[in-house]
Coordinates of C-alpha atoms and ligand atoms in Angstrom, one line a residue:
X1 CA 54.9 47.8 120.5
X2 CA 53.1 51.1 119.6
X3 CA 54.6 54.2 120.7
X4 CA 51.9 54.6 123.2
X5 CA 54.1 52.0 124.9
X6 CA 57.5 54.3 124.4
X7 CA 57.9 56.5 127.6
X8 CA 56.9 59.5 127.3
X9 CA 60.9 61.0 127.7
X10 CA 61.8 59.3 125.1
X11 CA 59.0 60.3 122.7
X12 CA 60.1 63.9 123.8
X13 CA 63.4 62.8 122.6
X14 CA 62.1 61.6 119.3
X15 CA 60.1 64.6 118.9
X16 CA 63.3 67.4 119.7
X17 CA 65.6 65.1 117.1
X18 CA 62.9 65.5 114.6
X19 CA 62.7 69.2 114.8
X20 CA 66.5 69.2 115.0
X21 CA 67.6 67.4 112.3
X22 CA 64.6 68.4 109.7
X23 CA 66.2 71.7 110.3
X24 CA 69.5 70.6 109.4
X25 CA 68.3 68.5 106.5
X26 CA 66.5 71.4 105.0
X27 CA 70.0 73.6 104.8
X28 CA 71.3 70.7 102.5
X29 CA 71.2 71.6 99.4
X30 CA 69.9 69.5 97.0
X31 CA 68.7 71.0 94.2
X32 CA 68.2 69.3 90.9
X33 CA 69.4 69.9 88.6
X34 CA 72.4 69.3 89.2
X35 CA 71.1 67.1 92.8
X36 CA 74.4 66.7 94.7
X37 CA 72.6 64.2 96.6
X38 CA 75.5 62.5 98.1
X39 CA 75.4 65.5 100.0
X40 CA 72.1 63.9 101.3
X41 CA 73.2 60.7 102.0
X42 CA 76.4 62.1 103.9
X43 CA 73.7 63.6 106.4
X44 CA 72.2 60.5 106.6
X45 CA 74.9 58.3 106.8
X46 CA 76.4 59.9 109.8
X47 CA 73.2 59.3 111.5
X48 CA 72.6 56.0 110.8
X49 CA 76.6 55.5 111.9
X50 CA 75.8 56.9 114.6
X51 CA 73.0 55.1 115.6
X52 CA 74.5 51.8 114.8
X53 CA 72.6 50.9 112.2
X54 CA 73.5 49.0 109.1
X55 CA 73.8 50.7 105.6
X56 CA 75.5 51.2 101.8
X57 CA 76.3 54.1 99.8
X58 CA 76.3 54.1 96.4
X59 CA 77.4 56.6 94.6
X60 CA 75.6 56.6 90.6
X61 CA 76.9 59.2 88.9
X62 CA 79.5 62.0 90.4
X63 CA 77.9 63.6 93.6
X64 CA 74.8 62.0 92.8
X65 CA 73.7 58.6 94.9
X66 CA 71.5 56.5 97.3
X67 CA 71.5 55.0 100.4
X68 CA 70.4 51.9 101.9
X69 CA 69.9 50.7 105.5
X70 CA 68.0 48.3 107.4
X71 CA 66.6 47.4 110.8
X72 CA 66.7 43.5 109.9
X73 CA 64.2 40.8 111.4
X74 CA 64.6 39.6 115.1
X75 CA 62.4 36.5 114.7
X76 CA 63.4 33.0 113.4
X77 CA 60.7 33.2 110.4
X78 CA 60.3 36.3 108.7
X79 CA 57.8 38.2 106.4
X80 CA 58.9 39.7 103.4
X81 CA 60.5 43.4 103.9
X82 CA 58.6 47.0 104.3
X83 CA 60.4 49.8 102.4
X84 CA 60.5 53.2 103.1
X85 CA 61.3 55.3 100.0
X86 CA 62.3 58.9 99.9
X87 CA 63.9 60.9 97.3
X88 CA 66.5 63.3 98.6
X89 CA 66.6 66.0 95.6
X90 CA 64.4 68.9 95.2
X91 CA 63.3 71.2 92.8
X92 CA 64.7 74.5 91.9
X93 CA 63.7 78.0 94.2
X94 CA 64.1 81.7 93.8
X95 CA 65.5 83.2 96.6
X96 CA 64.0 86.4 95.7
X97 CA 60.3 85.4 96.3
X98 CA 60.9 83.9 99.2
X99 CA 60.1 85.2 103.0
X100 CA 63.5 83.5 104.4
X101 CA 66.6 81.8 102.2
X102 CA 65.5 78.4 100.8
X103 CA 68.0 76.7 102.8
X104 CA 67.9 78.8 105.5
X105 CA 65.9 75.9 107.9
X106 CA 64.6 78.5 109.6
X107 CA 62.6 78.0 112.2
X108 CA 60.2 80.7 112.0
X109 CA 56.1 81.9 113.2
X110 CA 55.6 78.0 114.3
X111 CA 57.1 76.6 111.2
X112 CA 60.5 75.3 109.7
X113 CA 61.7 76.9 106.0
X114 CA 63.5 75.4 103.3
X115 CA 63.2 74.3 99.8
X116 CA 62.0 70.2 100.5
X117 CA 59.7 71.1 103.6
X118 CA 57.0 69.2 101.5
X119 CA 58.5 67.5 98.7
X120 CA 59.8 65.5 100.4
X121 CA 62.6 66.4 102.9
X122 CA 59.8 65.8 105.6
X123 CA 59.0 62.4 104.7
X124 CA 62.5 61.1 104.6
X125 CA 62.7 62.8 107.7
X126 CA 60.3 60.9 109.5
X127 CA 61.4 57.7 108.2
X128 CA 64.4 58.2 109.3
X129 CA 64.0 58.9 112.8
X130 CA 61.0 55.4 112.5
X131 CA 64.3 53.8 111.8
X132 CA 66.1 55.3 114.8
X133 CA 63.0 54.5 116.9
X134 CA 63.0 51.0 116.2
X135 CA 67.0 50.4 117.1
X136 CA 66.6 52.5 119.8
X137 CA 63.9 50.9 121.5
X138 CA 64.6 47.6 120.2
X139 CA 61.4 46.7 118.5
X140 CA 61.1 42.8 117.9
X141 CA 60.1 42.8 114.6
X142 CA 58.8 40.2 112.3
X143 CA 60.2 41.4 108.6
X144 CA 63.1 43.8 107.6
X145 CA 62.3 47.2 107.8
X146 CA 64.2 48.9 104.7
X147 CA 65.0 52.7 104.0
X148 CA 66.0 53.8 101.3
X149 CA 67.2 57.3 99.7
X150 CA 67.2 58.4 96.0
X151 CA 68.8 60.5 93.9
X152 CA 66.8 62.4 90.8
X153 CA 63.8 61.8 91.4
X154 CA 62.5 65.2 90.4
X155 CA 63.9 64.9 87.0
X156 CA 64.3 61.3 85.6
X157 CA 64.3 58.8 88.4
X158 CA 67.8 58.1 87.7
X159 CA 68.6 56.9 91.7
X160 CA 65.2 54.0 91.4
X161 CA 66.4 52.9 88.1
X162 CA 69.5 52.4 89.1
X163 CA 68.8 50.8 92.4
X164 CA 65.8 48.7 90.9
X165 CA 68.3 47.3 87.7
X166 CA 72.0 47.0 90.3
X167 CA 70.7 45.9 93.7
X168 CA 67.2 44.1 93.2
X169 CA 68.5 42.1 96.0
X170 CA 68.9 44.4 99.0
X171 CA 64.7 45.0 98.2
X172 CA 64.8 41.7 99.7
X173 CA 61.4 40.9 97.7
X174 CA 59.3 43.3 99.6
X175 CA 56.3 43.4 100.1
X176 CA 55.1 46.7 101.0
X177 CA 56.7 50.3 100.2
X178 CA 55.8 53.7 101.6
X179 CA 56.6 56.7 99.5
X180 CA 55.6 60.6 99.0
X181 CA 52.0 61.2 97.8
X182 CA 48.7 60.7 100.0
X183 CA 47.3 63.9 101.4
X184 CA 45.8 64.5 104.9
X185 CA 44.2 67.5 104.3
X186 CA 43.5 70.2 107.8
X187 CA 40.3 72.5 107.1
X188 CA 39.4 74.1 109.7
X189 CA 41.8 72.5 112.3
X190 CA 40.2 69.1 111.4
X191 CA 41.7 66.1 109.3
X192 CA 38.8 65.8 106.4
X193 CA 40.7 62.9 105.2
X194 CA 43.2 60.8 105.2
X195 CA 44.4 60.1 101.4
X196 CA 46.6 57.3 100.3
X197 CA 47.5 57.1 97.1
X198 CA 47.4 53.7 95.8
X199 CA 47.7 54.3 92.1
X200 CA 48.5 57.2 89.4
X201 CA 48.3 58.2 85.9
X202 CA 50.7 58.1 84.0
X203 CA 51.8 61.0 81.3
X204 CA 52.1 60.9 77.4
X205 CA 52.9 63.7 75.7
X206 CA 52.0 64.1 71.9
X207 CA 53.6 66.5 69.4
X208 CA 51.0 68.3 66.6
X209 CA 52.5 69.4 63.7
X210 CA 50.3 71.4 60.6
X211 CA 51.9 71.9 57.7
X212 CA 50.6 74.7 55.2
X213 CA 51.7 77.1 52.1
X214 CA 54.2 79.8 53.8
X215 CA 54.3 83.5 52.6
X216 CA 54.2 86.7 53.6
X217 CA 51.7 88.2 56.7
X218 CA 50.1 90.7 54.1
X219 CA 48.6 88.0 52.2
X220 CA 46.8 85.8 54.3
X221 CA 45.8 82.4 53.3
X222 CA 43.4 80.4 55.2
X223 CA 45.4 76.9 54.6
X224 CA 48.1 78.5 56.3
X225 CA 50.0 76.1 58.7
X226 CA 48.9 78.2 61.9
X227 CA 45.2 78.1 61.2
X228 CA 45.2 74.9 60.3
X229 CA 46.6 73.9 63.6
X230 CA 44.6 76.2 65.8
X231 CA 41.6 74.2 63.4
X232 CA 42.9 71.2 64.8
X233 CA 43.7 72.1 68.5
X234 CA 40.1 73.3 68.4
X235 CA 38.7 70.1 67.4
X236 CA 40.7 68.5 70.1
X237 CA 39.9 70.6 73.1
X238 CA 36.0 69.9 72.1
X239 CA 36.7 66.6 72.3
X240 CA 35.6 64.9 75.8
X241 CA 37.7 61.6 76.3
X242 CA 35.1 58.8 78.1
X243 CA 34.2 58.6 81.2
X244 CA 35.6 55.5 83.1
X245 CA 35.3 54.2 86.8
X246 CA 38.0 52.5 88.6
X247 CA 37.0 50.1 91.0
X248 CA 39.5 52.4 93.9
X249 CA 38.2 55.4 92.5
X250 CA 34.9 54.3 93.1
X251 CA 35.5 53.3 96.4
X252 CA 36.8 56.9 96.9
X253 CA 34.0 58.2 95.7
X254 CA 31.6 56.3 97.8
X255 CA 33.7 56.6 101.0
X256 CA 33.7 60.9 100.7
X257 CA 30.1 60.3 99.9
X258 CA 28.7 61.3 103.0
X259 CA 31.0 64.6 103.6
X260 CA 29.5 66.2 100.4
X261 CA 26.8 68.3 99.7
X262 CA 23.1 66.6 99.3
X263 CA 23.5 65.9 95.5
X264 CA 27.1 64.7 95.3
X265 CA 26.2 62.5 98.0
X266 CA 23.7 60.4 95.7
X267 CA 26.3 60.9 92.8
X268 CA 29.3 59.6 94.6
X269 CA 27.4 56.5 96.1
X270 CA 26.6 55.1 92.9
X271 CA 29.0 56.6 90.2
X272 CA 29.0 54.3 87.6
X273 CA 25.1 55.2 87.3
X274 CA 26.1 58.8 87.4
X275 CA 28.6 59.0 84.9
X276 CA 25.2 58.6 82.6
X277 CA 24.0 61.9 84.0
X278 CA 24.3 64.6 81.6
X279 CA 24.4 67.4 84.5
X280 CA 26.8 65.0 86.5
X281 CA 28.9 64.9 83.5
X282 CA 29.0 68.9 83.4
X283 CA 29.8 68.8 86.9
X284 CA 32.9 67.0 86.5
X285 CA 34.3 68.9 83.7
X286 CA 34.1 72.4 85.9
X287 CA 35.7 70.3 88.4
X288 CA 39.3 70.2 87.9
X289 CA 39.6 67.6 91.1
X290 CA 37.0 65.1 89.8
X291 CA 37.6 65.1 86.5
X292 CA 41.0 63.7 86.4
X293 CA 40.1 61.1 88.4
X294 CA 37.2 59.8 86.2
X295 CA 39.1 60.1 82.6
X296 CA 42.2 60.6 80.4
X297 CA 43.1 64.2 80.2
X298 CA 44.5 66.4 77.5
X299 CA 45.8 69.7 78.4
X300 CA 47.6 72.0 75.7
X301 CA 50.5 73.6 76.8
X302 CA 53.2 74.8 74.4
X303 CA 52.7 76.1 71.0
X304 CA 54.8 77.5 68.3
X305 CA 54.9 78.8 65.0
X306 CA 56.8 81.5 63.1
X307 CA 59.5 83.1 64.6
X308 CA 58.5 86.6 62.9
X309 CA 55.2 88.2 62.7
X310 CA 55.3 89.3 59.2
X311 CA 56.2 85.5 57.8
X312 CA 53.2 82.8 57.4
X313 CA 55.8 79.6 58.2
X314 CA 55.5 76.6 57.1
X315 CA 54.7 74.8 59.8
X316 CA 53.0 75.1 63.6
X317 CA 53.3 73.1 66.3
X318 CA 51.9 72.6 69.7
X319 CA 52.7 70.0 72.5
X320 CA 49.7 68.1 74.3
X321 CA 50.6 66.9 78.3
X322 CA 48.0 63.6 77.7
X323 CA 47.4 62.1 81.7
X324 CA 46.1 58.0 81.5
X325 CA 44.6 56.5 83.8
X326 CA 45.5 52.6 84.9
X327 CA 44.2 50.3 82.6
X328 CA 44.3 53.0 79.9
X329 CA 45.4 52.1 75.9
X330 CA 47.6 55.5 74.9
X331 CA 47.9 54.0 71.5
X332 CA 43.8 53.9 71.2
X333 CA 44.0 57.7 72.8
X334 CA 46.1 58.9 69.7
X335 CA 44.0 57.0 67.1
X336 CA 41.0 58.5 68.7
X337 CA 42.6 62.5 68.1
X338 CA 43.7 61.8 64.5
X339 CA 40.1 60.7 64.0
X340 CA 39.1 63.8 65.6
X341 CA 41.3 66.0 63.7
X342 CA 41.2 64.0 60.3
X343 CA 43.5 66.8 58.5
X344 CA 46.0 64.6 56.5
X345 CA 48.6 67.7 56.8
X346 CA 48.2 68.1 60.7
X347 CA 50.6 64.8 62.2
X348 CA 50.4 63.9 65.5
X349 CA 53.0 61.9 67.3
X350 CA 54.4 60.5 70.9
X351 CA 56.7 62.8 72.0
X352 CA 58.4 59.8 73.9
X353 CA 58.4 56.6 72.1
X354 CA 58.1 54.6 75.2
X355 CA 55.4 54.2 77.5
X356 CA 54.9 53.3 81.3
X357 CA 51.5 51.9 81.6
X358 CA 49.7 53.7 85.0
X359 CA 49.3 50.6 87.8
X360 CA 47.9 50.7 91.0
X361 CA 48.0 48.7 94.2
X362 CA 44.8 47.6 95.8
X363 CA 43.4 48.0 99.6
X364 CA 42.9 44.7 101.0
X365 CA 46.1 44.1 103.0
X366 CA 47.9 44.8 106.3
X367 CA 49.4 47.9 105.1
X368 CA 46.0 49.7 104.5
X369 CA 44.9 48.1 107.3
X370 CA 47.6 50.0 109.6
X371 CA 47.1 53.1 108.1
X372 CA 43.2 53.0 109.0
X373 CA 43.9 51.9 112.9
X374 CA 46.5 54.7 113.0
X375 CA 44.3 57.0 111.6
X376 CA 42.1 56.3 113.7
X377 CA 44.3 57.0 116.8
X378 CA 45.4 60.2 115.6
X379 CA 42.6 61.5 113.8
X380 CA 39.3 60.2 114.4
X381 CA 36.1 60.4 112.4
X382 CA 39.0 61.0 109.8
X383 CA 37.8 58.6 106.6
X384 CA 40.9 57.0 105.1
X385 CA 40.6 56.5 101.5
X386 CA 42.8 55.0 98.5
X387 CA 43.0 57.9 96.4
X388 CA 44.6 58.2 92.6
X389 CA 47.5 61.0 91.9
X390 CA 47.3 63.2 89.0
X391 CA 51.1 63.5 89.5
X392 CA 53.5 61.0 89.4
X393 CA 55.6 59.0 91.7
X394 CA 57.9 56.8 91.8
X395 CA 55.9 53.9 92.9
X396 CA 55.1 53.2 89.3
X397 CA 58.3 51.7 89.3
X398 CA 58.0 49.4 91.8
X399 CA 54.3 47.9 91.8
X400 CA 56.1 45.9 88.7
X401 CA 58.2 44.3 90.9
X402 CA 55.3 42.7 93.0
X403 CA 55.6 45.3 96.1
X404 CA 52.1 47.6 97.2
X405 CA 53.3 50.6 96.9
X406 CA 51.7 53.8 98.6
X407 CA 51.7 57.1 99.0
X408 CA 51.4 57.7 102.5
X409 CA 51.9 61.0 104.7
X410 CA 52.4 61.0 108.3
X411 CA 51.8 64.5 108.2
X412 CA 48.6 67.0 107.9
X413 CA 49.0 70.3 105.7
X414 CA 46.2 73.1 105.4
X415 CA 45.7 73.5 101.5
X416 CA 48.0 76.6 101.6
X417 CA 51.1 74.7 103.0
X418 CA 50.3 72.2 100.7
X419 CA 50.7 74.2 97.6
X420 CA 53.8 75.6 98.8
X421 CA 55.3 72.3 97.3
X422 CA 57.4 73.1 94.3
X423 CA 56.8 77.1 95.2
X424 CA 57.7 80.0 97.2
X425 CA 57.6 79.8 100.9
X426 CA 58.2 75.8 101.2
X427 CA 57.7 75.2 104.9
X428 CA 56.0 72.8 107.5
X429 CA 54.8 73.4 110.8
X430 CA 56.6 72.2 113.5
X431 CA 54.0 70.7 115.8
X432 CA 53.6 68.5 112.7
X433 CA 57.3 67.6 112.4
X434 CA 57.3 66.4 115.9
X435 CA 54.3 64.1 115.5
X436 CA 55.2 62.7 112.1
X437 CA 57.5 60.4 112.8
X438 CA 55.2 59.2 115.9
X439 CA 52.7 58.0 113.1
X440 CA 54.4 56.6 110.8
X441 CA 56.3 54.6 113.3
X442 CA 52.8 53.2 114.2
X443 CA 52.0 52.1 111.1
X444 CA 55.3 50.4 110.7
X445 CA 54.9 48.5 114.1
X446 CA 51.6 47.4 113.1
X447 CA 53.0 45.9 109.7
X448 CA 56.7 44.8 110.6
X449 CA 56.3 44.4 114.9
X450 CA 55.8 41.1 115.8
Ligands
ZN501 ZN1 58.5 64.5 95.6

């Protein structure tokens, strides 16, 4: 049952509850580090008590846990489970550059405040009251419908590790998992498209290091450690990693095609032709958007050298924040910069000796399926396309365990609330926090209802 078949009371219900208790949500603070995100699954907890619905606590670390509950099955047979992941920590704010206290929950000019408004208090929000719609209005339901809440996610994913490695079995095999991610981006009071992210890059960080003759800054020496590095750095920022075309990046591509300007349009309809292009390929490094989705990316961000200005030191060092895409060989990346360096007394080296190879899931399921009809309910014309992250989520950690994972957001955000995500002024309008949960609970219904 869609909630077009939920009277329209109760939707009104749904919709004050939302508003309510995203409010109340958004004055628990969460903020890791440290987390305290038991304090998160108390407010959840007492909900789902309420509600009657079944769940577990577990507590990871002191003050820090997750929570699972579940709207089980009503038929004989069943599919295997839908998840609906949300991480209940958030990142640090300043008080003093923001309009109203971070976990204030203010509800203020049409929207509600607080550190998590975005990322992703809002998300966990909405699944939360899907799962309180679907008790409540008794939804037959033809697989379990599983929620569940995770500690640290903003720093090193302790809660999923944990969960994925101690209680495999209450993910019941799932299938399908919705997380943060996706975009549905409002210009101009219209949807221009629904994003879901199906895949992301993965990160891998490399360390330089040039070694050189130290002395003093009166008597410069052109071997010195610093110029060899900033030698080397300039080698690497000249070099252009290969272009490469993933078969859901294409289909993004080809999908936006016609909402672009004349020439895009013929690039993005045949990309893997326009990659060729040399004034495609200029277009795509000016833009930051495109190019990430089309390569591996280096971007230097920390350097360091001598701590005093007078003294040549012995060694400089800069960090590189390398982003690969799915499919991608970090060990062939490295090979490739030491090549481009080729400076036997400049090292470079993994930061992190371990790497998490990107994955993706692909299109051609229910899941997506839902997520176009709903679409198309609430926003139509609106394309819906499969779109890869240059951040990271958690999903990486569960497409190994055979689930298609999204990103999906029920929401819409104008690029300005967007970007207030991890900065000042986190907030969400509240029109949109009464309809979320109304969407996602329609996609669930079309995946899970029987
Ligand atoms: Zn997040």
């Amino acid at each position: 049952m869609p909630s077009s078949r939920i009277s329209d009371e109760h939707l009104r219900q749904y919709s004050d509850l939302a508003e309510d208790w995203m409010q109340q949500y958004l004055r628990v603070d969460t903020t890791n580090p440290p987390g305290n995100e038991m304090r998160g699954v108390e407010f959840f907890k007492k909900i789902l008590d309420d509600e009657g619905i079944e769940n577990r606590v577990f507590e990871i670390a002191p003050g820090r846990g997750d929570l699972w509950a579940r709207i089980p099955h009503t038929t004989a047979e069943s599919k295997r489970p839908i998840i609906l992941l949300n991480h209940m920590d958030v990142v640090t704010s300043d008080a003093s550059h923001w309009k109203v206290p971070p976990f204030s929950g203010e509800l203020r000019d049409g929207y509600i405040w607080g550190r998590g408004a975005q990322d992703m208090k809002d998300e966990g929000l909405a699944q939360l009251v899907v799962m309180v719609m679907l008790k409540r209005e008794k939804v037959a339901l033809d697989r379990d419908v599983i929620f569940l809440a995770v500690a640290d996610e903003e720093a090193e994913g302790r809660g999923t590790d944990w969960f994925t490695k101690n209680q495999r079995d209450l993910l019941g095999n799932a299938e399908f998992l919705i997380n943060e991610g996706g975009e549905n981006l409002l210009e101009n009071g219209k949807v221009k498209y629904v994003g879901v992210d199906v895949g992301e890059k993965t990160s891998y960080w490399l360390h330089v290091v040039a070694h050189g003759r130290p002395g003093h800054g009166s008597r410069p020496n052109p071997d010195s450690a610093p110029n060899r590095l900033v030698h080397a750095l300039n080698k690497i920022l000249a070099y252009k990693t290969p272009l490469r075309v993933l078969p859901v990046v294409d289909e993004f591509l080809r999908d936006m095609a016609p909402y672009e300007p004349p020439e895009r349009t013929l690039y993005y309809r045949n990309v893997k032709k326009a990659i060729e292009d040399k004034s495609f390929q200029q277009e795509v490094e000016r833009d930051e958007s495109l190019n990430f989705l089309l390569r591996d990316t280096i971007s230097l961000t920390m350097l360091g050298g001598s701590e005093q200005t007078n003294v040549i030191p012995p060694e400089a060092w800069a960090n590189l924040d390398l982003r690969i895409l799915p499919g991608g060989d970090p060990k062939a990346v490295l090979e490739t910069l030491r090549r481009v360096v080729n400076d036997p007394d400049v090292t470079i080296e993994p930061i992190e000796p371990e790497f998490r190879e990107a994955n993706y899931s692909s299109t051609d399921n229910s899941l997506f399926a839902a997520i176009r009809e709903t679409s198309a309910k609430y926003f139509p014309g609106t394309p819906v396309v499969p779109h890869i992250t240059s951040g990271y989520t958690e999903n990486q950690r569960y497409r190994p365990l055979g689930i298609v994972a999204y990103g999906f957001n029920p929401y819409t955000a104008t690029e300005e609330e967007g970007s207030t995500e991890h900065g000042n002024d986190e907030r969400i309008r509240v029109e949109e926090v009464r309809r979320g949960p109304r969407v996602l609970f329609d996609v669930v219904v079309k995946v899970a209802g029987q």
